[in-house]
Tab-separated table of C-alpha atoms in Angstrom:
chain	number	residue	atom	x	y	z
A	1	MET	CA	2.819	12.606	-25.907
A	2	ALA	CA	3.001	14.124	-22.439
A	3	LYS	CA	3.640	17.578	-23.904
A	4	LEU	CA	0.682	17.317	-26.305
A	5	LEU	CA	-1.690	16.237	-23.545
A	6	ALA	CA	-0.410	18.934	-21.203
A	7	ARG	CA	-0.926	21.581	-23.868
A	8	ALA	CA	-4.506	20.287	-24.302
A	9	GLY	CA	-5.144	20.896	-20.597
A	10	VAL	CA	-5.392	17.260	-19.493
A	11	GLY	CA	-2.938	17.938	-16.668
A	12	SER	CA	0.701	18.662	-15.977
A	13	ARG	CA	3.381	16.461	-17.520
A	14	ARG	CA	3.783	14.737	-14.166
A	15	ASP	CA	0.015	14.132	-13.980
A	16	ILE	CA	0.024	12.665	-17.472
A	17	GLU	CA	3.007	10.409	-16.810
A	18	ARG	CA	1.091	9.049	-13.822
A	19	MET	CA	-2.044	8.547	-15.939
A	20	ILE	CA	-0.022	6.615	-18.511
A	21	ALA	CA	1.525	4.446	-15.782
A	22	GLU	CA	-2.021	3.695	-14.570
A	23	GLY	CA	-3.077	2.628	-18.089
A	24	ARG	CA	-5.564	5.464	-18.486
A	25	VAL	CA	-4.189	6.862	-21.775
A	26	SER	CA	-4.728	4.987	-25.050
A	27	VAL	CA	-3.946	5.493	-28.724
A	28	GLU	CA	-6.339	3.833	-31.163
A	29	GLY	CA	-7.601	1.645	-28.331
A	30	THR	CA	-4.176	0.467	-27.119
A	31	ALA	CA	-3.130	1.573	-23.633
A	32	LEU	CA	0.215	3.335	-23.501
A	33	THR	CA	2.954	2.065	-21.234
A	34	SER	CA	5.376	4.969	-21.706
A	35	PRO	CA	5.114	8.720	-22.412
A	36	ALA	CA	8.010	8.399	-24.888
A	37	LEU	CA	5.819	8.477	-27.987
A	38	ASN	CA	5.947	11.164	-30.660
A	39	LEU	CA	2.641	12.077	-32.266
A	40	ALA	CA	1.751	14.893	-34.633
A	41	SER	CA	-1.759	15.270	-33.201
A	42	LEU	CA	-4.139	13.880	-30.594
A	43	ASP	CA	-6.306	12.061	-33.141
A	44	GLY	CA	-7.242	8.667	-31.712
A	45	VAL	CA	-5.983	9.512	-28.226
A	46	THR	CA	-8.291	8.878	-25.267
A	47	VAL	CA	-8.016	9.431	-21.525
A	48	ASP	CA	-10.236	7.197	-19.395
A	49	GLY	CA	-11.945	6.189	-22.628
A	50	ASN	CA	-12.829	9.755	-23.594
A	51	PRO	CA	-11.402	11.372	-26.750
A	52	VAL	CA	-9.042	14.266	-26.102
A	53	ALA	CA	-9.934	17.469	-27.906
A	54	ALA	CA	-7.223	19.377	-29.733
A	55	ALA	CA	-5.566	22.162	-27.792
A	56	SER	CA	-7.489	25.428	-27.783
A	57	ALA	CA	-6.180	28.922	-27.215
A	58	THR	CA	-4.508	29.362	-23.840
A	59	ARG	CA	-6.816	30.682	-21.146
A	60	LEU	CA	-5.898	31.782	-17.643
A	61	TYR	CA	-8.362	32.472	-14.836
A	62	ARG	CA	-8.111	33.830	-11.325
A	63	PHE	CA	-10.327	32.315	-8.645
A	64	HIS	CA	-10.908	33.459	-5.067
A	65	LYS	CA	-10.700	30.174	-3.203
A	66	PRO	CA	-12.551	30.014	0.114
A	67	THR	CA	-11.472	27.899	3.050
A	68	GLY	CA	-12.989	24.446	3.467
A	69	CYS	CA	-12.344	23.009	0.016
A	70	LEU	CA	-9.493	21.043	-1.533
A	71	THR	CA	-7.374	21.994	-4.525
A	72	THR	CA	-7.827	18.678	-6.317
A	73	ALA	CA	-10.030	17.205	-9.018
A	74	ARG	CA	-11.562	14.572	-6.740
A	75	ASP	CA	-11.242	13.420	-3.152
A	76	PRO	CA	-11.621	9.759	-2.073
A	77	LYS	CA	-13.192	10.938	1.196
A	78	GLY	CA	-15.876	12.888	-0.635
A	79	ARG	CA	-14.792	16.290	0.657
A	80	ALA	CA	-15.606	19.428	-1.335
A	81	THR	CA	-13.099	20.519	-3.973
A	82	ILE	CA	-12.674	23.746	-5.897
A	83	TYR	CA	-14.219	22.042	-8.933
A	84	ASP	CA	-17.494	21.743	-7.018
A	85	LEU	CA	-17.513	25.537	-6.785
A	86	LEU	CA	-16.414	26.534	-10.290
A	87	PRO	CA	-19.012	27.390	-12.959
A	88	LYS	CA	-19.873	24.356	-15.063
A	89	ASP	CA	-19.451	26.236	-18.362
A	90	LEU	CA	-15.688	26.692	-17.922
A	91	PRO	CA	-13.299	24.618	-20.067
A	92	ARG	CA	-11.247	21.815	-18.510
A	93	LEU	CA	-8.818	23.579	-16.188
A	94	VAL	CA	-5.819	22.650	-14.072
A	95	THR	CA	-4.574	24.625	-11.114
A	96	ILE	CA	-1.252	26.454	-11.023
A	97	GLY	CA	0.110	25.474	-7.639
A	98	ARG	CA	-2.146	24.558	-4.757
A	99	LEU	CA	-3.734	26.022	-1.664
A	100	ASP	CA	-4.470	23.696	1.243
A	101	MET	CA	-7.984	23.272	2.602
A	102	ASN	CA	-7.660	26.025	5.206
A	103	THR	CA	-5.873	28.538	2.971
A	104	GLU	CA	-7.872	31.082	0.998
A	105	GLY	CA	-7.217	33.637	-1.693
A	106	LEU	CA	-5.844	33.721	-5.210
A	107	LEU	CA	-5.740	30.466	-7.155
A	108	LEU	CA	-4.832	30.524	-10.847
A	109	LEU	CA	-6.291	28.016	-13.287
A	110	THR	CA	-5.446	27.334	-16.926
A	111	ASN	CA	-6.309	25.033	-19.811
A	112	ASP	CA	-2.602	24.865	-20.753
A	113	GLY	CA	-0.518	22.317	-18.866
A	114	GLU	CA	2.732	23.734	-20.268
A	115	LEU	CA	1.924	27.172	-18.868
A	116	LYS	CA	1.108	25.536	-15.525
A	117	ARG	CA	4.500	23.806	-15.489
A	118	ALA	CA	6.404	26.983	-16.369
A	119	MET	CA	4.662	29.042	-13.686
A	120	GLU	CA	5.302	26.416	-11.006
A	121	LEU	CA	9.007	25.897	-11.743
A	122	PRO	CA	11.141	27.204	-8.843
A	123	ALA	CA	13.784	28.247	-11.391
A	124	ASN	CA	11.352	30.829	-12.801
A	125	ALA	CA	11.006	32.345	-9.299
A	126	LEU	CA	7.495	33.748	-9.654
A	127	ILE	CA	6.645	35.608	-6.457
A	128	ARG	CA	3.782	34.360	-4.290
A	129	ARG	CA	2.640	36.862	-1.669
A	130	TYR	CA	0.486	36.085	1.376
A	131	ARG	CA	-1.169	37.970	4.211
A	132	VAL	CA	-1.068	35.924	7.394
A	133	ARG	CA	-2.777	36.458	10.725
A	134	VAL	CA	-0.711	34.816	13.448
A	135	PHE	CA	-1.066	34.268	17.171
A	136	GLY	CA	2.014	34.424	19.373
A	137	SER	CA	5.086	36.502	20.081
A	138	VAL	CA	6.405	37.916	16.803
A	139	ASN	CA	10.184	38.287	16.760
A	140	ALA	CA	11.198	40.847	14.137
A	141	ARG	CA	14.794	39.579	14.004
A	142	ALA	CA	13.648	36.004	13.452
A	143	LEU	CA	11.480	37.185	10.572
A	144	GLU	CA	14.377	39.119	9.039
A	145	ALA	CA	16.601	36.022	9.293
A	146	LEU	CA	14.217	34.146	6.973
A	147	ALA	CA	15.750	36.135	4.105
A	148	GLU	CA	18.730	33.764	4.390
A	149	GLY	CA	16.483	30.706	4.151
A	150	VAL	CA	15.803	28.078	6.815
A	151	THR	CA	16.040	24.294	7.183
A	152	ILE	CA	13.179	22.533	8.984
A	153	GLU	CA	13.236	18.774	9.594
A	154	GLY	CA	15.743	18.307	6.809
A	155	VAL	CA	13.849	20.405	4.247
A	156	ARG	CA	15.575	23.549	2.982
A	157	TYR	CA	13.392	26.574	2.314
A	158	GLY	CA	14.927	29.368	0.263
A	159	SER	CA	14.849	33.101	0.910
A	160	ILE	CA	11.581	34.329	2.450
A	161	ASN	CA	10.655	37.974	2.869
A	162	ALA	CA	8.552	38.499	6.011
A	163	ASP	CA	7.270	41.877	7.216
A	164	ILE	CA	5.009	42.888	10.086
A	165	GLU	CA	1.967	44.664	8.687
A	166	HIS	CA	0.086	45.255	11.930
A	167	LYS	CA	0.170	44.123	15.571
A	168	SER	CA	-2.722	44.133	18.026
A	169	GLY	CA	-2.457	42.351	21.341
A	170	ALA	CA	-1.561	38.691	20.923
A	171	TYR	CA	-2.246	38.766	17.177
A	172	ALA	CA	-0.351	40.198	14.242
A	173	TRP	CA	-0.770	40.435	10.481
A	174	LEU	CA	2.315	39.549	8.454
A	175	VAL	CA	3.100	39.855	4.746
A	176	ILE	CA	5.081	36.858	3.490
A	177	THR	CA	6.729	36.634	0.064
A	178	ILE	CA	8.109	33.354	-1.315
A	179	THR	CA	9.211	32.057	-4.709
A	180	GLU	CA	9.426	28.283	-4.209
A	181	GLY	CA	5.939	27.347	-3.045
A	182	LYS	CA	6.860	24.082	-1.327
A	183	ASN	CA	4.126	22.077	0.376
A	184	ARG	CA	2.587	24.142	3.236
A	185	GLU	CA	5.737	26.283	3.225
A	186	VAL	CA	4.342	29.390	4.908
A	187	ARG	CA	2.599	27.447	7.675
A	188	LYS	CA	5.620	25.255	8.415
A	189	VAL	CA	8.058	28.161	8.549
A	190	LEU	CA	5.873	30.274	10.852
A	191	GLU	CA	5.132	27.300	13.113
A	192	HIS	CA	8.896	26.754	13.282
A	193	LEU	CA	9.127	30.293	14.713
A	194	GLY	CA	6.556	29.424	17.391
A	195	LEU	CA	3.639	31.214	15.736
A	196	LYS	CA	0.156	29.791	15.208
A	197	VAL	CA	-1.401	30.615	11.843
A	198	ALA	CA	-4.983	31.791	12.352
A	199	ARG	CA	-5.642	32.879	8.765
A	200	LEU	CA	-3.654	32.539	5.544
A	201	ILE	CA	-4.590	34.417	2.368
A	202	ARG	CA	-2.677	34.355	-0.917
A	203	VAL	CA	-2.977	37.807	-2.443
A	204	SER	CA	-0.757	37.470	-5.524
A	205	TYR	CA	1.003	34.975	-7.772
A	206	GLY	CA	3.483	36.368	-10.267
A	207	PRO	CA	2.021	39.542	-11.797
A	208	PHE	CA	-1.568	38.613	-10.931
A	209	GLU	CA	-3.376	39.986	-7.867
A	210	LEU	CA	-6.433	38.894	-5.891
A	211	GLU	CA	-7.549	42.521	-5.534
A	212	ASP	CA	-11.292	42.827	-4.851
A	213	LEU	CA	-12.366	39.570	-6.522
A	214	PRO	CA	-15.196	38.264	-4.295
A	215	VAL	CA	-14.942	34.917	-2.510
A	216	ARG	CA	-15.763	32.112	-5.014
A	217	GLY	CA	-15.494	34.654	-7.816
A	218	VAL	CA	-13.870	33.624	-11.124
A	219	GLU	CA	-12.477	35.998	-13.730
A	220	GLN	CA	-10.615	35.360	-16.980
A	221	ILE	CA	-7.287	37.169	-17.184
A	222	PRO	CA	-6.971	39.237	-20.398
A	223	ASP	CA	-5.097	37.574	-23.268
A	224	ASP	CA	-2.564	40.397	-23.502
A	225	ALA	CA	-1.589	39.907	-19.844
A	226	VAL	CA	-1.116	36.175	-20.488
A	227	SER	CA	1.011	36.929	-23.548
A	228	ARG	CA	3.245	39.267	-21.550
A	229	LEU	CA	3.714	36.592	-18.912
A	230	ARG	CA	4.520	33.885	-21.480
A	231	SER	CA	7.149	36.107	-23.085
A	232	ARG	CA	8.965	36.332	-19.719
A	233	LEU	CA	8.973	32.594	-18.994
A	234	PRO	CA	11.819	30.507	-20.431
A	235	GLY	CA	10.601	27.912	-22.879
A	236	LYS	CA	7.170	29.508	-23.342
């Protein structure tokens, strides 16, 4: 069940398991209590009382997220989310990874929850690259040492590639490359080094680049590029 709903773009498997636990998923009017149900199709399946459409062809989009909005479907505090900014004629989409409110740049969205899961898995090691403007004294040796990983408050962060792109006075631009994408990883690691992040921009995720996509711009990624990516991901 979880796999079928993920493929239909309802959410990730983890999202769907949570929905089922909350009693939001039903089959022929009966709320499910477990995702361990094998179905041949989504006929008769509803989420929040709404019928779930059969899975359509996989679509992948790149979006230039601005600062000041959340990467979530809804916010209890009423703050703006990326879905307030996206064109209303797009299909139901889930995000691949997240960017916090004050981070900008490339955000990928898809209608395929299985593709989302595969691209987020640390084992698949898809590279995420960021440009970061920092304030403080940049220690080149400390940046180089991040290649061995670092433990901060009991959390282990794997190998991080950090290079100085440009320095000017008290500020510097860094290029940071990671493959795990843990919660606020780049900010936490740089703050651990005594640097204050003034601006954080994701410029690539896997083979896909932000390039010159304008802020708030949305663009569908060509099907052949998606097919090439899927062929490289285990289980896809």
